[in-house]
Amino acid sequence: MTDATTISATQTDADRALKQKHRAMWASGDYPRLASELIWRLGPRLVAATAVQPGERVLDVAAGSGNVAIPAALHGATVVASDLTPELFDVGRRLATEAGAELEWREADAEALPFTDASFDVVLSCVGVMFAPHHEQAADELVRVAAPGGRIGLISWTPDGFIGRMFKVMKPFAPPLPEGAQPAPLWGDEQHVRALLGDRVDEVEAKRQTVTIDALATPEAFRDYFKAHYGPTIAVYSRIADDPDQVRALDEALVALAVEHGLGVTRKAMEWEYLLFTARKR
């Protein structure tokens, strides 16, 4: 059996420093507000796609404030919501209480989950595990903690969808990825995820779908909202804060991206593309 102690012992000081940086990034801004106002509906979609049943053991990896974990608990499942950034849990607990859902909240690194092998009937992640820097390690953990015959369900932003494009826009202003890290939107590429999980899963289904975002009526509103609430965007702006030309260039690039997608030009909403990927552990 594998447990958290065994996995954490293999981490280097550089790994731990990187995770602390990621934790601080996601704790900045107000990700729970963004999740609630823009993408909360993705959680119930993932729960439905994996047919979560009452009494099943469900793990939500990189759960944030619980947009998957809470709907799964409301289906009668026994749910653990895990995340590297426990600062997000206070809002999640409040939302769960308001919804009448009972679940457990656990601080956990997606690349070193503190759970024994085959602990869960269903392992889920909604635009969460994709941000773990080492994709193979994270994928290995998803499979490890799933019981034989258990389901794995993922929602990830696609490389060519709006959020994937946003990361491309921010890339020239961001620091290089750490050695061994891979871009998050690769999880939205079906072939990439198939390669990560390999022959350890079968019954694979992958569908590109979209979520309608109608809470941001203008390109400027989109830019300012993400500058204020979204950890990765906040981190990039913090890096270039002392260079007004760089800040202006990124401001303009984000507005141009929203205009490209018709926001404020031909419509007052955007369609953000994601990959819905489900599979069963052999």
Coordinates of C-alpha atoms in Angstrom, one line a residue:
M1 CA 0.0 0.0 0.0
T2 CA 1.1 3.6 -0.7
D3 CA 0.3 6.4 1.7
A4 CA 1.1 10.1 2.1
T5 CA 4.3 9.5 4.1
T6 CA 5.8 7.4 1.3
I7 CA 4.9 9.9 -1.4
S8 CA 6.0 13.0 0.5
A9 CA 9.4 11.5 1.3
T10 CA 10.2 11.6 -2.4
Q11 CA 9.6 15.3 -2.8
T12 CA 12.6 17.7 -3.0
D13 CA 13.0 21.0 -1.4
A14 CA 12.4 22.6 -4.8
D15 CA 9.1 20.7 -5.1
R16 CA 7.9 21.9 -1.8
A17 CA 8.9 25.5 -2.6
L18 CA 7.0 25.3 -5.8
K19 CA 3.9 24.0 -4.1
Q20 CA 4.1 26.8 -1.5
K21 CA 4.2 29.3 -4.4
H22 CA 1.2 27.7 -6.0
R23 CA -0.7 27.7 -2.7
A24 CA 0.0 31.4 -2.3
M25 CA -1.1 32.1 -5.9
W26 CA -4.5 30.4 -5.5
A27 CA -5.0 32.0 -2.1
S28 CA -4.6 35.5 -3.7
G29 CA -7.6 37.3 -5.2
D30 CA -11.0 35.5 -4.7
Y31 CA -11.2 32.3 -6.5
P32 CA -14.3 31.1 -4.6
R33 CA -16.1 34.1 -5.9
L34 CA -15.0 33.5 -9.5
A35 CA -16.0 29.8 -9.2
S36 CA -19.4 30.7 -7.8
E37 CA -20.2 33.5 -10.2
L38 CA -18.8 32.0 -13.4
I39 CA -18.3 28.2 -13.5
W40 CA -20.3 26.7 -10.6
R41 CA -22.5 24.8 -13.1
L42 CA -19.5 22.7 -14.2
G43 CA -19.5 20.8 -11.0
P44 CA -23.0 19.3 -11.4
R45 CA -22.1 18.4 -15.0
L46 CA -19.1 16.4 -13.9
V47 CA -21.1 14.7 -11.1
A48 CA -23.8 13.7 -13.7
A49 CA -21.2 12.5 -16.3
T50 CA -19.7 10.1 -13.8
A51 CA -23.1 9.0 -12.4
V52 CA -22.2 9.5 -8.7
Q53 CA -24.4 7.3 -6.6
P54 CA -25.5 7.5 -2.9
G55 CA -23.0 5.8 -0.6
E56 CA -20.1 5.9 -3.0
R57 CA -16.7 7.2 -1.8
V58 CA -15.9 10.3 -3.9
L59 CA -12.7 12.4 -3.9
D60 CA -12.6 15.8 -5.4
V61 CA -9.0 16.7 -6.3
A62 CA -8.0 20.4 -6.3
A63 CA -11.6 21.1 -5.1
G64 CA -11.3 24.8 -4.4
S65 CA -14.5 25.9 -2.7
G66 CA -16.4 22.7 -3.7
N67 CA -18.2 23.2 -7.0
V68 CA -17.9 19.4 -7.6
A69 CA -17.7 18.2 -4.0
I70 CA -20.9 19.8 -2.8
P71 CA -23.1 18.5 -5.7
A72 CA -21.6 15.0 -5.2
A73 CA -22.4 15.2 -1.5
L74 CA -26.0 16.3 -2.3
H75 CA -26.2 13.1 -4.4
G76 CA -25.7 11.1 -1.2
A77 CA -22.0 10.3 -1.7
T78 CA -19.4 10.2 1.0
V79 CA -17.1 13.0 -0.2
V80 CA -13.7 14.3 0.5
A81 CA -12.8 17.7 -0.9
S82 CA -9.0 18.1 -1.2
D83 CA -6.9 21.0 -2.2
L84 CA -3.4 22.4 -1.9
T85 CA -4.9 25.7 -0.7
P86 CA -6.9 25.3 2.4
E87 CA -7.6 29.0 2.5
L88 CA -10.4 28.2 0.0
F89 CA -12.2 25.9 2.4
D90 CA -13.9 28.5 4.6
V91 CA -16.1 29.6 1.7
G92 CA -16.6 26.0 0.7
R93 CA -17.7 25.0 4.2
R94 CA -20.2 27.9 4.2
L95 CA -21.5 27.0 0.8
A96 CA -21.9 23.4 1.8
T97 CA -23.8 24.3 5.0
E98 CA -26.1 26.6 3.0
A99 CA -26.8 23.7 0.5
G100 CA -27.3 21.2 3.3
A101 CA -24.3 19.1 2.2
E102 CA -22.0 17.2 4.6
L103 CA -18.4 16.4 3.4
E104 CA -14.8 16.3 4.6
W105 CA -12.2 19.0 3.7
R106 CA -8.6 17.9 3.5
E107 CA -5.4 19.8 2.6
A108 CA -3.7 17.8 -0.1
D109 CA -1.2 18.1 -2.9
A110 CA -2.6 16.6 -6.1
E111 CA 0.8 15.1 -6.8
A112 CA 1.1 13.4 -3.4
L113 CA -2.5 12.7 -2.2
P114 CA -2.7 11.7 1.5
F115 CA -4.9 8.7 0.8
T116 CA -4.2 5.0 0.6
D117 CA -4.4 3.0 -2.7
A118 CA -7.9 2.2 -4.0
S119 CA -9.6 4.5 -1.5
F120 CA -12.4 5.9 -3.7
D121 CA -15.1 4.7 -6.0
V122 CA -15.0 8.0 -8.0
V123 CA -12.1 10.5 -8.4
L124 CA -13.1 13.9 -9.8
S125 CA -11.4 17.2 -10.7
C126 CA -13.0 20.3 -12.3
V127 CA -10.4 22.7 -13.7
G128 CA -8.2 21.8 -10.7
V129 CA -5.8 18.9 -11.2
M130 CA -4.8 20.5 -14.5
F131 CA -2.9 23.1 -12.6
A132 CA -0.6 20.6 -10.9
P133 CA 2.8 21.3 -12.5
H134 CA 3.9 17.7 -13.0
H135 CA 1.2 16.0 -15.1
E136 CA 2.4 12.4 -14.9
Q137 CA 2.7 12.5 -11.1
A138 CA -0.8 14.0 -10.8
A139 CA -2.3 11.4 -13.2
D140 CA -0.5 8.6 -11.3
E141 CA -2.2 9.8 -8.1
L142 CA -5.7 9.9 -9.7
V143 CA -5.3 6.3 -10.8
R144 CA -3.7 5.1 -7.5
V145 CA -6.4 6.3 -5.2
A146 CA -9.3 5.0 -7.4
A147 CA -10.6 1.6 -6.6
P148 CA -10.5 -1.1 -9.4
G149 CA -13.5 -0.4 -11.5
G150 CA -13.8 3.1 -10.1
R151 CA -14.5 6.1 -12.3
I152 CA -12.3 9.0 -13.0
G153 CA -13.9 12.2 -14.3
L154 CA -12.1 15.4 -15.3
I155 CA -13.1 18.8 -16.7
S156 CA -10.1 20.8 -18.1
W157 CA -9.9 24.0 -20.2
T158 CA -8.8 23.2 -23.7
P159 CA -5.6 24.7 -25.2
D160 CA -7.6 26.5 -28.0
G161 CA -10.6 27.5 -25.9
F162 CA -10.9 30.9 -24.2
I163 CA -9.0 30.1 -21.0
G164 CA -6.3 28.2 -22.9
R165 CA -5.9 31.3 -25.2
M166 CA -5.7 33.5 -22.1
F167 CA -2.7 31.6 -20.8
K168 CA -1.0 32.0 -24.2
V169 CA -1.7 35.7 -24.0
M170 CA -0.1 35.9 -20.5
K171 CA 2.9 33.7 -21.3
P172 CA 5.2 36.5 -22.6
F173 CA 4.7 38.3 -19.3
A174 CA 5.0 35.3 -17.0
P175 CA 8.2 33.6 -15.7
P176 CA 9.3 30.4 -17.5
L177 CA 7.7 27.2 -16.3
P178 CA 9.9 25.4 -13.7
E179 CA 11.9 22.5 -14.9
G180 CA 9.7 19.4 -15.5
A181 CA 6.5 21.4 -15.3
Q182 CA 4.0 21.3 -18.2
P183 CA 1.4 23.9 -19.3
A184 CA -2.0 23.4 -17.6
P185 CA -4.2 23.5 -20.7
L186 CA -2.5 20.3 -22.0
W187 CA -5.1 18.5 -19.8
G188 CA -7.7 19.8 -22.2
D189 CA -6.1 17.8 -25.0
E190 CA -7.7 14.4 -25.2
Q191 CA -4.6 12.6 -26.5
H192 CA -2.5 14.1 -23.7
V193 CA -4.8 12.8 -21.0
R194 CA -5.1 9.4 -22.8
A195 CA -1.3 9.1 -22.8
L196 CA -1.1 10.1 -19.1
L197 CA -3.6 7.5 -18.0
G198 CA -2.5 4.9 -20.5
D199 CA -3.8 1.3 -20.3
R200 CA -4.6 1.7 -16.6
V201 CA -8.1 2.8 -17.7
D202 CA -10.7 1.8 -20.2
E203 CA -14.3 2.9 -21.1
V204 CA -12.8 6.3 -22.0
E205 CA -15.1 9.1 -23.2
A206 CA -13.9 12.5 -24.1
K207 CA -16.2 15.4 -25.2
R208 CA -15.4 19.0 -26.0
Q209 CA -18.2 21.2 -24.5
T210 CA -18.7 24.8 -23.5
V211 CA -19.9 26.8 -20.6
T212 CA -21.7 30.2 -21.2
I213 CA -20.1 33.1 -19.4
D214 CA -22.6 36.0 -19.3
A215 CA -21.6 37.8 -16.1
L216 CA -18.9 39.9 -17.8
A217 CA -20.5 42.2 -20.3
T218 CA -17.5 44.0 -21.8
P219 CA -13.8 43.1 -22.6
E220 CA -12.7 45.6 -19.9
A221 CA -15.0 44.0 -17.3
F222 CA -13.4 40.6 -18.1
R223 CA -9.9 41.9 -17.8
D224 CA -10.6 43.8 -14.5
Y225 CA -12.4 40.8 -13.0
F226 CA -9.5 38.5 -13.7
K227 CA -7.0 41.0 -12.5
A228 CA -8.9 41.2 -9.2
H229 CA -10.0 37.6 -8.6
Y230 CA -7.9 35.0 -10.5
G231 CA -4.7 33.8 -8.9
P232 CA -2.7 33.1 -12.1
T233 CA -3.6 36.5 -13.6
I234 CA -2.8 38.3 -10.3
A235 CA 0.6 36.6 -10.2
V236 CA 1.5 37.7 -13.7
Y237 CA 0.5 41.3 -13.0
S238 CA 2.4 41.3 -9.8
R239 CA 5.5 40.2 -11.7
I240 CA 5.3 43.2 -14.1
A241 CA 3.9 45.7 -11.7
D242 CA 7.0 47.9 -11.8
D243 CA 6.9 48.2 -15.6
P244 CA 4.0 50.4 -16.8
D245 CA 4.6 49.5 -20.4
Q246 CA 4.3 45.8 -19.7
V247 CA 1.2 46.3 -17.6
R248 CA -0.4 48.4 -20.4
A249 CA 0.6 45.8 -23.0
L250 CA -1.0 42.9 -21.0
D251 CA -4.1 45.1 -20.3
E252 CA -4.5 45.6 -24.1
A253 CA -3.8 41.9 -24.9
L254 CA -6.5 40.7 -22.5
V255 CA -9.0 43.1 -23.9
A256 CA -8.1 42.1 -27.4
L257 CA -8.7 38.4 -26.5
A258 CA -12.2 39.1 -25.3
V259 CA -12.9 41.2 -28.4
E260 CA -11.7 38.3 -30.5
H261 CA -14.4 36.2 -28.9
G262 CA -17.0 38.7 -29.7
L263 CA -17.6 40.0 -26.1
G264 CA -19.1 43.5 -26.3
V265 CA -19.0 43.4 -30.1
T266 CA -21.5 40.9 -31.3
R267 CA -22.7 39.5 -28.0
K268 CA -22.6 40.0 -24.2
A269 CA -21.5 36.5 -23.4
M270 CA -18.6 34.1 -24.2
E271 CA -18.4 30.4 -24.7
W272 CA -15.5 28.8 -22.8
E273 CA -14.5 25.4 -24.1
Y274 CA -13.5 22.5 -21.9
L275 CA -12.8 18.8 -22.2
L276 CA -15.0 16.5 -20.3
F277 CA -13.0 13.3 -19.9
T278 CA -14.3 10.2 -18.1
A279 CA -12.8 6.7 -17.7
R280 CA -12.9 3.6 -15.6
K281 CA -9.9 2.2 -13.8
R282 CA -9.1 -1.4 -14.9

